[in-house]
XYZ file of C-alpha atoms in Angstrom:
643
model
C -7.289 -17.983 -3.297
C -3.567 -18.000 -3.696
C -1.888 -21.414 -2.876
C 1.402 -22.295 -2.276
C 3.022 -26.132 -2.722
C 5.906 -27.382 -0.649
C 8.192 -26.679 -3.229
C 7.250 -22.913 -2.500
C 7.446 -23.877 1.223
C 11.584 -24.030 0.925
C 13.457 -21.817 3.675
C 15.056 -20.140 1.028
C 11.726 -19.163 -0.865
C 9.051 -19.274 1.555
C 10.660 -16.463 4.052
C 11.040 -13.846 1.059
C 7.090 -13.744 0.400
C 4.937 -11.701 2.913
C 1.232 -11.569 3.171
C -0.923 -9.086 5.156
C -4.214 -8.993 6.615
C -5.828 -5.197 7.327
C -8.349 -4.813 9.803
C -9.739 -1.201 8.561
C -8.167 1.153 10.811
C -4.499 1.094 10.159
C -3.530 -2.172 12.395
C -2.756 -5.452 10.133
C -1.499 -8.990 10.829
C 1.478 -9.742 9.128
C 4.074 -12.631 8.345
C 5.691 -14.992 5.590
C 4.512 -17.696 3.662
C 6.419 -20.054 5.817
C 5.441 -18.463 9.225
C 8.899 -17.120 10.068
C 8.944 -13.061 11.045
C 12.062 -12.156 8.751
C 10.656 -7.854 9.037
C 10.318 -6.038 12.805
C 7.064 -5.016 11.511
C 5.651 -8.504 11.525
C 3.343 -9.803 14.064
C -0.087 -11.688 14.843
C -1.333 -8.183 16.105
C -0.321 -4.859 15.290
C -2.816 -2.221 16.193
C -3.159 1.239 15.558
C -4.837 3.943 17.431
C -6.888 6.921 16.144
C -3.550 8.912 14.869
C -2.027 5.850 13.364
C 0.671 5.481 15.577
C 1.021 1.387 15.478
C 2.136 -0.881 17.544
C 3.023 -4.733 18.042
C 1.484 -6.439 20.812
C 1.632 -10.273 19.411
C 4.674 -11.049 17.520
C 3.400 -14.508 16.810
C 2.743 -17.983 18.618
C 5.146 -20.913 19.114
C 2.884 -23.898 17.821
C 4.507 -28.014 19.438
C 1.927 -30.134 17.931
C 2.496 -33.340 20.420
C 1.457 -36.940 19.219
C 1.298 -39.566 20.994
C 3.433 -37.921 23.767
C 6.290 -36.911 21.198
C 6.850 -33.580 20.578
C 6.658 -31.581 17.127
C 7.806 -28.150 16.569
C 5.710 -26.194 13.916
C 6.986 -22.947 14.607
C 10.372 -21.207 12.817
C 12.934 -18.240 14.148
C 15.785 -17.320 12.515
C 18.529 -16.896 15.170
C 22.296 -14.670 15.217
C 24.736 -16.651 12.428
C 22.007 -17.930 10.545
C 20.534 -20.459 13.183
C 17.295 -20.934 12.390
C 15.376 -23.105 14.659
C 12.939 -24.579 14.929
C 12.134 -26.138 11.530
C 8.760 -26.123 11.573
C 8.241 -25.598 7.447
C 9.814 -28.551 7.304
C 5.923 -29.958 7.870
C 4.224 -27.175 5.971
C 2.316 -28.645 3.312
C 0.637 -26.163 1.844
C -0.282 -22.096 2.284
C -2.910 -20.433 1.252
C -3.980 -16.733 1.164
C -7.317 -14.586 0.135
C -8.792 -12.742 2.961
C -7.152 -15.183 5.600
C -3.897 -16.776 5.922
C -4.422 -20.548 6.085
C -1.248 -23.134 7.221
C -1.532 -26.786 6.766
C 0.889 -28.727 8.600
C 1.076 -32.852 7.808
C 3.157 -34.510 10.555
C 3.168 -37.851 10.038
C -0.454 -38.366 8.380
C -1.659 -35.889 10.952
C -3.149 -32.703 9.796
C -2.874 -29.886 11.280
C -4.372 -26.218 9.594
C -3.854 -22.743 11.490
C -6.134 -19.550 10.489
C -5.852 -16.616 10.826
C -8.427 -13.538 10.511
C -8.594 -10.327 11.460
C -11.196 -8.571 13.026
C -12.544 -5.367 11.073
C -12.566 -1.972 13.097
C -10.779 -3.029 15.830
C -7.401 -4.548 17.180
C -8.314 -8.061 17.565
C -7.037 -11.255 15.486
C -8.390 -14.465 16.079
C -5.545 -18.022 15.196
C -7.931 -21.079 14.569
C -6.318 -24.804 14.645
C -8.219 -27.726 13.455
C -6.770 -31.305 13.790
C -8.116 -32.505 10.081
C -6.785 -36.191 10.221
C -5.549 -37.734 13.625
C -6.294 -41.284 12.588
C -5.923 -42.968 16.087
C -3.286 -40.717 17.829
C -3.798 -39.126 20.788
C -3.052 -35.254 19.789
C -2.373 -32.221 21.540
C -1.576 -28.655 20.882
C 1.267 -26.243 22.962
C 0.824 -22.785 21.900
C 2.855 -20.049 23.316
C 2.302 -16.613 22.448
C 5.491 -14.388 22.457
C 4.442 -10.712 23.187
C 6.270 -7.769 22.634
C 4.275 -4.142 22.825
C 6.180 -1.750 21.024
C 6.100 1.006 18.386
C 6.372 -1.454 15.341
C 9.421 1.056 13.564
C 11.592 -0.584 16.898
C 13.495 -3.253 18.376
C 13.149 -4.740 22.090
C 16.835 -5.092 23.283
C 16.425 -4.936 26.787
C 14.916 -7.653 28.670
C 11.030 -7.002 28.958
C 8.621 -8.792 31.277
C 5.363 -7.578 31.127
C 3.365 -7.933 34.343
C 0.713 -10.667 33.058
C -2.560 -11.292 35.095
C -4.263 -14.127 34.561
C -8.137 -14.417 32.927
C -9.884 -17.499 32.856
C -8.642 -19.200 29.996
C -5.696 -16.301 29.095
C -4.639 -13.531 30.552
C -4.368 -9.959 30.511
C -1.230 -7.360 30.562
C -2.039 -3.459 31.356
C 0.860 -1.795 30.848
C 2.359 -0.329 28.759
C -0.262 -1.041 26.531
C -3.749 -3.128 27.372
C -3.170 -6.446 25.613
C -5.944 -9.220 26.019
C -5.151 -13.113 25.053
C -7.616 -15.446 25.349
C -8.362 -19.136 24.501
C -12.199 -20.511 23.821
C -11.707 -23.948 25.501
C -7.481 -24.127 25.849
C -6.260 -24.306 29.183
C -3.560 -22.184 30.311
C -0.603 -21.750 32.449
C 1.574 -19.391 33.821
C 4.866 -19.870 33.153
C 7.337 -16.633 32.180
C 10.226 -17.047 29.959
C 11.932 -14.608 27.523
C 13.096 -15.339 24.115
C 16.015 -13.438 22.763
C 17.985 -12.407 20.071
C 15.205 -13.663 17.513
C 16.553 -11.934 13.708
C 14.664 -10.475 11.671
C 16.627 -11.229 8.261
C 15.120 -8.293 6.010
C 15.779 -5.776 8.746
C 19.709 -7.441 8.643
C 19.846 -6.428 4.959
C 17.909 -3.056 5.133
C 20.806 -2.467 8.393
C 17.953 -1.220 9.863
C 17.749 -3.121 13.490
C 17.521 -6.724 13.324
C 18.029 -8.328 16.782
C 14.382 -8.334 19.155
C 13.598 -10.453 21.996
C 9.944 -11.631 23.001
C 8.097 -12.246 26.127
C 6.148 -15.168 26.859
C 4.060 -15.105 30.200
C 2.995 -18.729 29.838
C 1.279 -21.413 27.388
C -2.136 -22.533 26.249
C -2.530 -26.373 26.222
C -5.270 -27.819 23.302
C -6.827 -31.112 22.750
C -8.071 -30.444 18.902
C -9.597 -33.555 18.682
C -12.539 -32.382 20.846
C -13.205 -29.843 17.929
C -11.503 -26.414 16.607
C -9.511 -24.182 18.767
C -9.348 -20.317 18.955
C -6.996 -17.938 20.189
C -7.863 -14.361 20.647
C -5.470 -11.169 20.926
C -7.477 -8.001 21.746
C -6.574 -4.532 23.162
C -9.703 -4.572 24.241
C -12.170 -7.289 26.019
C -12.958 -10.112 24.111
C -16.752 -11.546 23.555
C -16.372 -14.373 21.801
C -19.625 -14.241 20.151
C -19.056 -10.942 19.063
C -15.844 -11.878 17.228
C -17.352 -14.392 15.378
C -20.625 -12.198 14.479
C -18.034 -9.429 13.250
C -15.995 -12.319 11.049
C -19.339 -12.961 9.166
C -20.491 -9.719 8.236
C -16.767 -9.166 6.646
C -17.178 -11.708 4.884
C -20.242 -10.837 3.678
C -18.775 -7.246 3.086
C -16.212 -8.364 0.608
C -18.642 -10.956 -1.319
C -20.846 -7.699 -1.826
C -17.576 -5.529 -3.076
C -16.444 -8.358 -5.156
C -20.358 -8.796 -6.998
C -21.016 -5.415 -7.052
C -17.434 -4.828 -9.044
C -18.268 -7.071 -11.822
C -22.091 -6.474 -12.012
C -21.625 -2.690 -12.476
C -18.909 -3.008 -14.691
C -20.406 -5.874 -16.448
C -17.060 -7.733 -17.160
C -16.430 -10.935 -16.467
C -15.572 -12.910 -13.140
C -11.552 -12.818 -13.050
C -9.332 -14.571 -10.458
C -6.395 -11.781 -11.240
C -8.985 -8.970 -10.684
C -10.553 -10.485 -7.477
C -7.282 -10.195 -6.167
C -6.826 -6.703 -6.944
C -9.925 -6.189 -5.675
C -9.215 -7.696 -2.232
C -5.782 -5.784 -1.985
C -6.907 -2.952 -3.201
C -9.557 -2.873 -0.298
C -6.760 -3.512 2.301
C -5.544 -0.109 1.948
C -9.610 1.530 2.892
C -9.402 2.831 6.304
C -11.832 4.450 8.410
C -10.788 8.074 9.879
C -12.686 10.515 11.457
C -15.933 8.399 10.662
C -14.959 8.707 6.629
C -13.008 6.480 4.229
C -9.338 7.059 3.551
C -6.346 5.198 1.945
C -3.312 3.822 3.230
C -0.200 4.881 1.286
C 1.187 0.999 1.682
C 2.183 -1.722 4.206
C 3.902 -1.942 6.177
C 4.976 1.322 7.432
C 3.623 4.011 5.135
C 0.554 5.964 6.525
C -1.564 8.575 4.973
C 0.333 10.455 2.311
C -2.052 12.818 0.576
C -0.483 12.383 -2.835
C -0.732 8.632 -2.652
C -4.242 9.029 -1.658
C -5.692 10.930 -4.142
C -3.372 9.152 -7.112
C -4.953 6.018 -5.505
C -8.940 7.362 -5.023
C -10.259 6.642 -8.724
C -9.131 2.973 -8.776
C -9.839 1.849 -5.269
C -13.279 3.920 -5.157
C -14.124 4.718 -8.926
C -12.988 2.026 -10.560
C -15.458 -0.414 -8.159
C -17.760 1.471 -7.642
C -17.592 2.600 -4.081
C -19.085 6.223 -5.109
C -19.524 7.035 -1.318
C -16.381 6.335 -0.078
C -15.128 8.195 -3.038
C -17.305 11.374 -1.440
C -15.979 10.486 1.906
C -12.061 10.517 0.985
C -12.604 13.740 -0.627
C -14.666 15.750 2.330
C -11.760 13.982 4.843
C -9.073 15.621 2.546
C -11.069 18.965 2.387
C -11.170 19.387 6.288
C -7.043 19.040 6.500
C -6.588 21.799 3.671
C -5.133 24.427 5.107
C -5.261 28.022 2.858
C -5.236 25.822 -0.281
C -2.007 23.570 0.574
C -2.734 20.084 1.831
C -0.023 18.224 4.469
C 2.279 15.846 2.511
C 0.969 13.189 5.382
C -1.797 13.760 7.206
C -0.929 14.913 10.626
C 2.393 17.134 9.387
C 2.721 20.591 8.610
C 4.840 20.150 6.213
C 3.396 20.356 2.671
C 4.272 19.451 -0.710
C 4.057 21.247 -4.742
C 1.157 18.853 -6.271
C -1.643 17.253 -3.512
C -4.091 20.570 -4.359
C -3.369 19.448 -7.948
C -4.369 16.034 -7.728
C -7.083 17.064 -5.159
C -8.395 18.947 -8.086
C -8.348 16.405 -10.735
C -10.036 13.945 -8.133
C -12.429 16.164 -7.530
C -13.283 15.945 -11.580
C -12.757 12.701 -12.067
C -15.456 11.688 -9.117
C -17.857 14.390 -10.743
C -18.031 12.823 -14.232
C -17.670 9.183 -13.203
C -20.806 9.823 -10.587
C -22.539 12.718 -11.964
C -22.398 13.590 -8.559
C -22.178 17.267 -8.918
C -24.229 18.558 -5.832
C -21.025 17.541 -3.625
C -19.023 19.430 -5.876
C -21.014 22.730 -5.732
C -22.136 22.218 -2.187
C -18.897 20.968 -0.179
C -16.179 20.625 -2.529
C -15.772 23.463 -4.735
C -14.886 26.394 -2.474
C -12.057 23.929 -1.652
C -11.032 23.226 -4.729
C -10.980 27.308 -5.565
C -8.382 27.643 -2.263
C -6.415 24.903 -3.648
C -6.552 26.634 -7.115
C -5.877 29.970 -5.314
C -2.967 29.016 -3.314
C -0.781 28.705 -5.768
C -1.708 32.087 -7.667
C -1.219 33.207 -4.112
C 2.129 32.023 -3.462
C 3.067 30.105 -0.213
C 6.550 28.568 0.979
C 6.253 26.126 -1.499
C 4.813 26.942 -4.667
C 3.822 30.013 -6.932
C 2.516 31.044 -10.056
C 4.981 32.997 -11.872
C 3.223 35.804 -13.257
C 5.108 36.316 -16.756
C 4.326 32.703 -18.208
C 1.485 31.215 -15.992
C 3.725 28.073 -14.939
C 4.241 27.028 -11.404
C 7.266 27.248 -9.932
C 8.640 25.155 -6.835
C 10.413 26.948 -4.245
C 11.426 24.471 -1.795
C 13.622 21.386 -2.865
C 12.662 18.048 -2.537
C 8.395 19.009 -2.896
C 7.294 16.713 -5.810
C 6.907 12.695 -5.649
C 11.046 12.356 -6.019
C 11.108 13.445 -2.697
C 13.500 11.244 -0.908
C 16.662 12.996 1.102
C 20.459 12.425 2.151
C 21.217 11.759 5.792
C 22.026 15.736 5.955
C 18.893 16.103 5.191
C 19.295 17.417 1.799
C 17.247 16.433 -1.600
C 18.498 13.697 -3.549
C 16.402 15.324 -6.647
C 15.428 19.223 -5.684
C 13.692 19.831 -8.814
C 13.607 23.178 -7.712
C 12.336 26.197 -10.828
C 9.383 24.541 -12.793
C 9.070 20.585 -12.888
C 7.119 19.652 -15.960
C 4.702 16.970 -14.124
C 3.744 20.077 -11.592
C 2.847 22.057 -14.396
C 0.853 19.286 -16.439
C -1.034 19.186 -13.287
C -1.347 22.470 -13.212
C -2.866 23.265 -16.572
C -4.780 19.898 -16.347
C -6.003 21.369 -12.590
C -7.314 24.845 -14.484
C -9.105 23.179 -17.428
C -11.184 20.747 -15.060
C -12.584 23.363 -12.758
C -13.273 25.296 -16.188
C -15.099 22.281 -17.269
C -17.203 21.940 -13.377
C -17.608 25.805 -14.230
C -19.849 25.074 -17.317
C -21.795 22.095 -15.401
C -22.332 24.305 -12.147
C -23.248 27.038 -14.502
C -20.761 29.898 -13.514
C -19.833 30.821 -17.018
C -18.241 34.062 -16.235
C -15.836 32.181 -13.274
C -15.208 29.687 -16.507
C -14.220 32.156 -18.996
C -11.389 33.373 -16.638
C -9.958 29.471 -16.033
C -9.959 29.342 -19.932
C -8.262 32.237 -20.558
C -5.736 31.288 -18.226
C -5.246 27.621 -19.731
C -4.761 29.060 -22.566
C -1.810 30.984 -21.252
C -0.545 28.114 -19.776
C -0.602 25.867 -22.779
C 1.226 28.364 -24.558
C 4.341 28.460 -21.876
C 3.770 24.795 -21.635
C 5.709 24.948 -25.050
C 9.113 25.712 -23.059
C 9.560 22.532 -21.752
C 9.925 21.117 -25.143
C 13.353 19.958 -25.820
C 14.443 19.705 -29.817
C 17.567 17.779 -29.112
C 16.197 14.745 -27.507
C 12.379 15.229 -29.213
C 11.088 15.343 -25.385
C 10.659 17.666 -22.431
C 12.394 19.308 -19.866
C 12.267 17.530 -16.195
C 12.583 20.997 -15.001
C 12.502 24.517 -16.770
C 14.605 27.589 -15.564
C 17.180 25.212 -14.483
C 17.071 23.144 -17.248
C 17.521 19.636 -16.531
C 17.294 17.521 -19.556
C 16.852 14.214 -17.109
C 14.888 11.490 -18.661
C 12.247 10.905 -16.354
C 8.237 9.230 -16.177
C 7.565 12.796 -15.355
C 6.688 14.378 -18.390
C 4.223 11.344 -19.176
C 2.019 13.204 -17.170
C 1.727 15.803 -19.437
C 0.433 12.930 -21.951
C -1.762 11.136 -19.573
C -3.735 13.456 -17.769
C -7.392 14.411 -18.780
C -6.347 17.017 -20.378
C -3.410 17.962 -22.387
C -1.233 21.174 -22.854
C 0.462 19.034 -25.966
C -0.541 18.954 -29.449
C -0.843 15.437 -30.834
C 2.637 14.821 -32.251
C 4.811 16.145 -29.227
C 2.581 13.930 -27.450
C 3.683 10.702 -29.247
C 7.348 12.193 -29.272
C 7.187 12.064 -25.511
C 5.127 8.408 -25.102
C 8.312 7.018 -27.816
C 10.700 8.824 -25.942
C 9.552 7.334 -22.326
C 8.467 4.137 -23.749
C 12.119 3.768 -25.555
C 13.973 4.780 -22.489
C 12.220 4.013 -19.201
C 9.684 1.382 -20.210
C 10.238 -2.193 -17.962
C 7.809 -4.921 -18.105
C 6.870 -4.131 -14.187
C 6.980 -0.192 -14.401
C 8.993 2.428 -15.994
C 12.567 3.809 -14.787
C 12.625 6.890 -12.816
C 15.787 7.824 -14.562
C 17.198 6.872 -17.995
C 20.184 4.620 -17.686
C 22.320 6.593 -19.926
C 22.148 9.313 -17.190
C 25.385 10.074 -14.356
C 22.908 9.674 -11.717
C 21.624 6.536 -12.667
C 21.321 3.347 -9.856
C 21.353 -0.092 -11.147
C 20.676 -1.183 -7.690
C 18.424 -0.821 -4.852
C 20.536 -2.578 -1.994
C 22.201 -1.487 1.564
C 21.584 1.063 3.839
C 18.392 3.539 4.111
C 21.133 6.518 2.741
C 21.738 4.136 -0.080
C 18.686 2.978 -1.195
C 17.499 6.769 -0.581
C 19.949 7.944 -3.390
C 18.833 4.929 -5.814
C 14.780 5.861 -4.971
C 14.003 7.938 -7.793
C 17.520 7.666 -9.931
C 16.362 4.314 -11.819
C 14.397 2.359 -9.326
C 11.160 1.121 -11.460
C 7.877 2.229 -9.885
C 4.777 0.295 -11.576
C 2.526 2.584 -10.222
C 4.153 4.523 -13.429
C 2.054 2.144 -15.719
C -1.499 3.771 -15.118
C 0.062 6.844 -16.759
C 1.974 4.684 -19.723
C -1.514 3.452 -20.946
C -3.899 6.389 -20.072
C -0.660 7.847 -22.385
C -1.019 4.934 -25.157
C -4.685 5.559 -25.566
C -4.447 8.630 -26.122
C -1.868 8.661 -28.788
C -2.809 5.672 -30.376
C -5.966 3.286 -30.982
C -6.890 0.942 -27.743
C -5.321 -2.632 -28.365
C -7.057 -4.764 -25.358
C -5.307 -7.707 -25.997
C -2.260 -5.747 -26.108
C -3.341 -3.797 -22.734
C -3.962 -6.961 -20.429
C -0.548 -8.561 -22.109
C 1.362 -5.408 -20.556
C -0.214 -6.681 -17.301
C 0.611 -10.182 -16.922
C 3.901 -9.724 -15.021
C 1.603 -8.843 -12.528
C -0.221 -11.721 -12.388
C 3.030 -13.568 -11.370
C 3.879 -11.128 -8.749
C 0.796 -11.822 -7.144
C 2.509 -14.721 -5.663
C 6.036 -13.082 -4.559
C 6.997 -10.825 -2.412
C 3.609 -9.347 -1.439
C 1.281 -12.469 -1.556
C -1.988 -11.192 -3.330
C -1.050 -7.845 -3.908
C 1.572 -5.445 -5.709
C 4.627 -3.759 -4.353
C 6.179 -0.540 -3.916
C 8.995 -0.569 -6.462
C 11.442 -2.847 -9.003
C 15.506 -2.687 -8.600
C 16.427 -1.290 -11.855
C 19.037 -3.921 -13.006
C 17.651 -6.778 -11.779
C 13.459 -6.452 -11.481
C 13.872 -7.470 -7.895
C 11.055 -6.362 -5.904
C 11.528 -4.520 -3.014
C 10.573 -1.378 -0.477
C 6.259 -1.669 0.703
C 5.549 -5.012 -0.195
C 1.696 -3.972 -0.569
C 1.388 -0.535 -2.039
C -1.974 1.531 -2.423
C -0.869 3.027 -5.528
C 0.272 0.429 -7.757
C -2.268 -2.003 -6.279
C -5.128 0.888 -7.518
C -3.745 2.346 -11.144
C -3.360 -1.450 -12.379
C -7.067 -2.206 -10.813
C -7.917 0.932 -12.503
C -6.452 -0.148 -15.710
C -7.360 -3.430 -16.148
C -11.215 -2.292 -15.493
C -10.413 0.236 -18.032
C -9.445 -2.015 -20.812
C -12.128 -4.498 -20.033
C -15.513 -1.929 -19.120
C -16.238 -0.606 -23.341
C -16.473 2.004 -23.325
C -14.921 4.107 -20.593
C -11.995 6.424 -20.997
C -10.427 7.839 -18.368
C -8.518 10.499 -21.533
């Protein structure tokens, strides 16, 4: 549990940390630490459908607790020229976040706590209230729910009122999208009014569409004293009993991941790691009836990179061997001749997903011995991957003279963000070093599943072409700087995290003391206490700051901005140029520990401004949440090595 004071309750502090709740399929609810929506993707309910196309159906409910006939507003908007009203953290005595996100409100003696759950596999949330101390006060509740069903990437700015039907206690809208709100024992009443204007203040400094207005079709009225009070938001009919049957068996879901996490990695109970454990299972979604990841909340989806980089510490790293199996088979079936869709659902592809398809692939095999799924449903998949780019496609090819890859089309590795024309910020076209890392790292694990599947003659051609590999590997060294190359043929001379991947990976086309050139090099130049640079500072192209429009922060993305992700490759790179240190492991890791309450409450975020350590873009993301699970189960489990 992660608890927050009402010195963390401030305006100024409270509406800068987010928290989100998953429920499994892609939907989430979503807000601050002090309740106020400062980010159009915030809401009570945002479902998704079977593509992951989400939308926001309850953007939150205006809470009046009324005592003794006087009115108290709980609730908190942020209105055009900083008008924020009402000031309902004034009364917000504490927060409190795990698997829920609890509110407790103290207006004059009386308590008041709000909780809020999610319902796995399905759109629903449920908002509890409980009156905890009344004392002799006669105390009511008036909660209006402000609805707005949209795609959550937009902004209402028309007046919208949604033709609401009452339901017993609640009521029901059909169009556009079916929305269900119901009360257990609250009465309600139609009354329609619209709120506009309402500002989203993150969206006002991203100058990405800050002004929405909210529908409310009428209030729920709640006498707390008489015992606790639900709300329900569904698209689809609620059963009460049902909800609550579904809470319970979540909650005994996670105690199981939680136990089984420490008992098979024997290490001790750890509040840090229960929390990574707990975020790292937000991202686990269910598609197609297997597991999957989520790149990162709030808006990413299902980037196949991000999944696979993510796989061995959200399902190896804990154990969950069969979702593991499940992530990879899901992955299989969208491979198309070898290539995999940089997001699933997109044609378009990218230069390393059959790369780290491959390596996941290995990396489930030795950590679950599990190598009938390998030989029976994964391999001929991995071969197309392996194929493809001996093949060739629009992409990616093998270059015939030296055995290295080469990229065709710009912008195709992880620095893939683009101007507003369109164009690659880094093109990294010829041969990026990471891509072929990956590449000879990609040829010397299926030589290794050759040997354990027993198809020596299959292995002695992978060999003989790592071997060809490792030998051109040795023109992306670069004398001058005692590094490598960020990309050969073109010869850029960048400091970048990339070539730590040519240190990290399972296995190495670097002899021992290039390797500890490059881990001095990167740790001298790019190292941060939350992640590494993705671009020295003595370089042109070099952004101090991640601030102002998308275009803006696109061309500071991978020119600086620290991505902690980065650190699962820094110490799978440390161990394998010098001795483990544990102490010296989990000290790189503390920052984290701190983080956990900023920002993204309970979890880790997408990236670090490079001047200033700010966090900033997905306040939850899959990857950094999973390589620092996956490291700090590393240094604790003796005995394992992922190098």
């Amino acid at each position: 549990m992660i608890s927050f004071g009402r010195e963390e309750l401030s305006l100024e502090k409270g509406k800068t940390n987010d928290w989100v709740l998953p429920n499994g399929i892609g939907g989430y609810a979503s807000s601050t630490a002090i309740g106020m929506n400062t980010r159009k993707y915030h809401g009570l309910l945002i479902g998704a459908d079977e593509n992951l196309n989400r939308t926001l159906y309850l953007s939150k409910i205006e809470e009046t607790l009324i005592i003794d006939g006087k009115e108290f507003p709980l609730s908190l908007n942020q209105y055009p020229d900083g008008v924020v009203h009402p000031e309902g953290h004034t009364y917000l005595e504490r927060f409190d976040f795990s698997d829920i996100a609890k509110y407790v409100y103290n207006v004059n003696e009386v308590l008041v706590e709000k909780t809020i759950l999610i319902v796995r596999g399905e759109n629903t949330v449920v908002v509890n209230y409980k009156v905890l101390n009344a004392g002799g006060s006669e105390v009511k509740l008036l909660l209006r729910p402000l609805i707005n069903i949209r795609d959550f990437h937009s902004n209402t700015k028309e007046e919208q009122e949604y033709a609401a039907r009452k339901i017993g206690n609640g009521f029901f809208i059909g169009a556009p999208k079916p929305l269900f709100v119901i009360s257990d024992i609250c009465q309600y009443t139609e009354e329609p009014s619209t709120i506009y204007n309402m500002v989203y203040e993150r969206e006002l400094q991203r100058q990405t569409g800050e002004l929405d207005n909210h529908f409310s079709p009428g209030y729920f009225i709640a006498n707390p004293q008489k015992g606790e009070v639900n709300i329900i938001a569904s698209t689809a009919e609620i059963n009460f009993a049902r909800v609550r049957e579904k809470l319970a068996e979540e909650a005994q879901r996670k105690k199981r991941m939680i136990d089984n996490y420490y008992e098979k990695n024997s290490i001790p109970h750890d509040q840090f790691a229960t929390a990574l454990l707990l975020a790292a299972d937000s991202f686990v979604i269910k598609k197609e009836g297997k597991s999957s990841i989520l790149a990162g909340y709030h808006w990413f989806s299902e980037w196949t990179r991000d999944i696979l980089i993510s796989l061995p510490g959200i399902f190896l790293s804990t154990h969950r061997f069969e979702e593991a199996g499940e992530a990879l088979l899901y992955l299989a079936g969208k491979m198309n001749k070898g290539a995999l869709p940089n997001v699933i659902g997109s044609e378009e592809i990218n230069a390393d997903s059959p790369l780290w398809f491959i390596n996941a692939c290995y990396l489930y095999a030795i950590r679950t011995d599990d190598y009938e799924l390998i030989e029976k449903k994964l391999w001929m998949k991995m071969r197309e991957a392996f194929t493809s780019y001996l093949e060739g496609n629009e992409c990616y090819e093998v270059d015939r003279l030296d055995a290295l890859v080469r990229i065709k089309k710009e912008g195709a590795t992880w620095m893939d963000a683009r101007s507003s024309n369109g164009n690659a910020i880094t093109p990294r076209v010829g041969k990026p070093v990471e891509i072929n890392a990956l590449w000879y790292n990609a040829v010397v694990a299926m030589a290794g599943l050759c040997e354990k599947l027993e198809k020596n003659e299959e292995r002695k051609e992978y060999l003989e072409l790592a071997n060809k590999i490792r030998a051109s590997f040795e023109k992306f060294y670069n004398p001058k700087k005692r590094s490598l190359y960020d990309v050969i043929e073109q010869y850029d001379d960048s400091t970048r995290p990339n070539q730590l991947l040519a240190v990290s990976l399972p296995f190495s086309p670097l002899d021992a003391a290039v390797s500890r050139e490059v881990f001095a090099h990167v740790f001298k130049r790019l190292y941060t206490p939350v992640g590494l640079r993705s671009l020295s500072p003595s370089s042109p192209q070099y952004k101090e700051y991640y601030s102002g429009n998308q275009a803006e922060r696109d061309l500071a993305y991978h020119n600086g901005t620290i991505w902690p992700y980065l650190l699962g490759a820094f110490l799978d790179a440390h161990t394998r140029v010098f001795r483990r240190n544990e102490a010296g492991a989990i000290e790189l890791l503390e920052p984290f520990e701190e983080n956990l309450k900023r920002y993204g409450i309970g979890t880790i975020n997408e990236i670090f401004e490079a001047k200033t350590m700010r966090p900033d873009g997905c306040v939850s993301q899959a990857w950094t949440v999973a390589e620092i699970l996956r490291i700090y189960t590393d240094i604790k489990k003796e005995g394992i090595h992922w190098v």
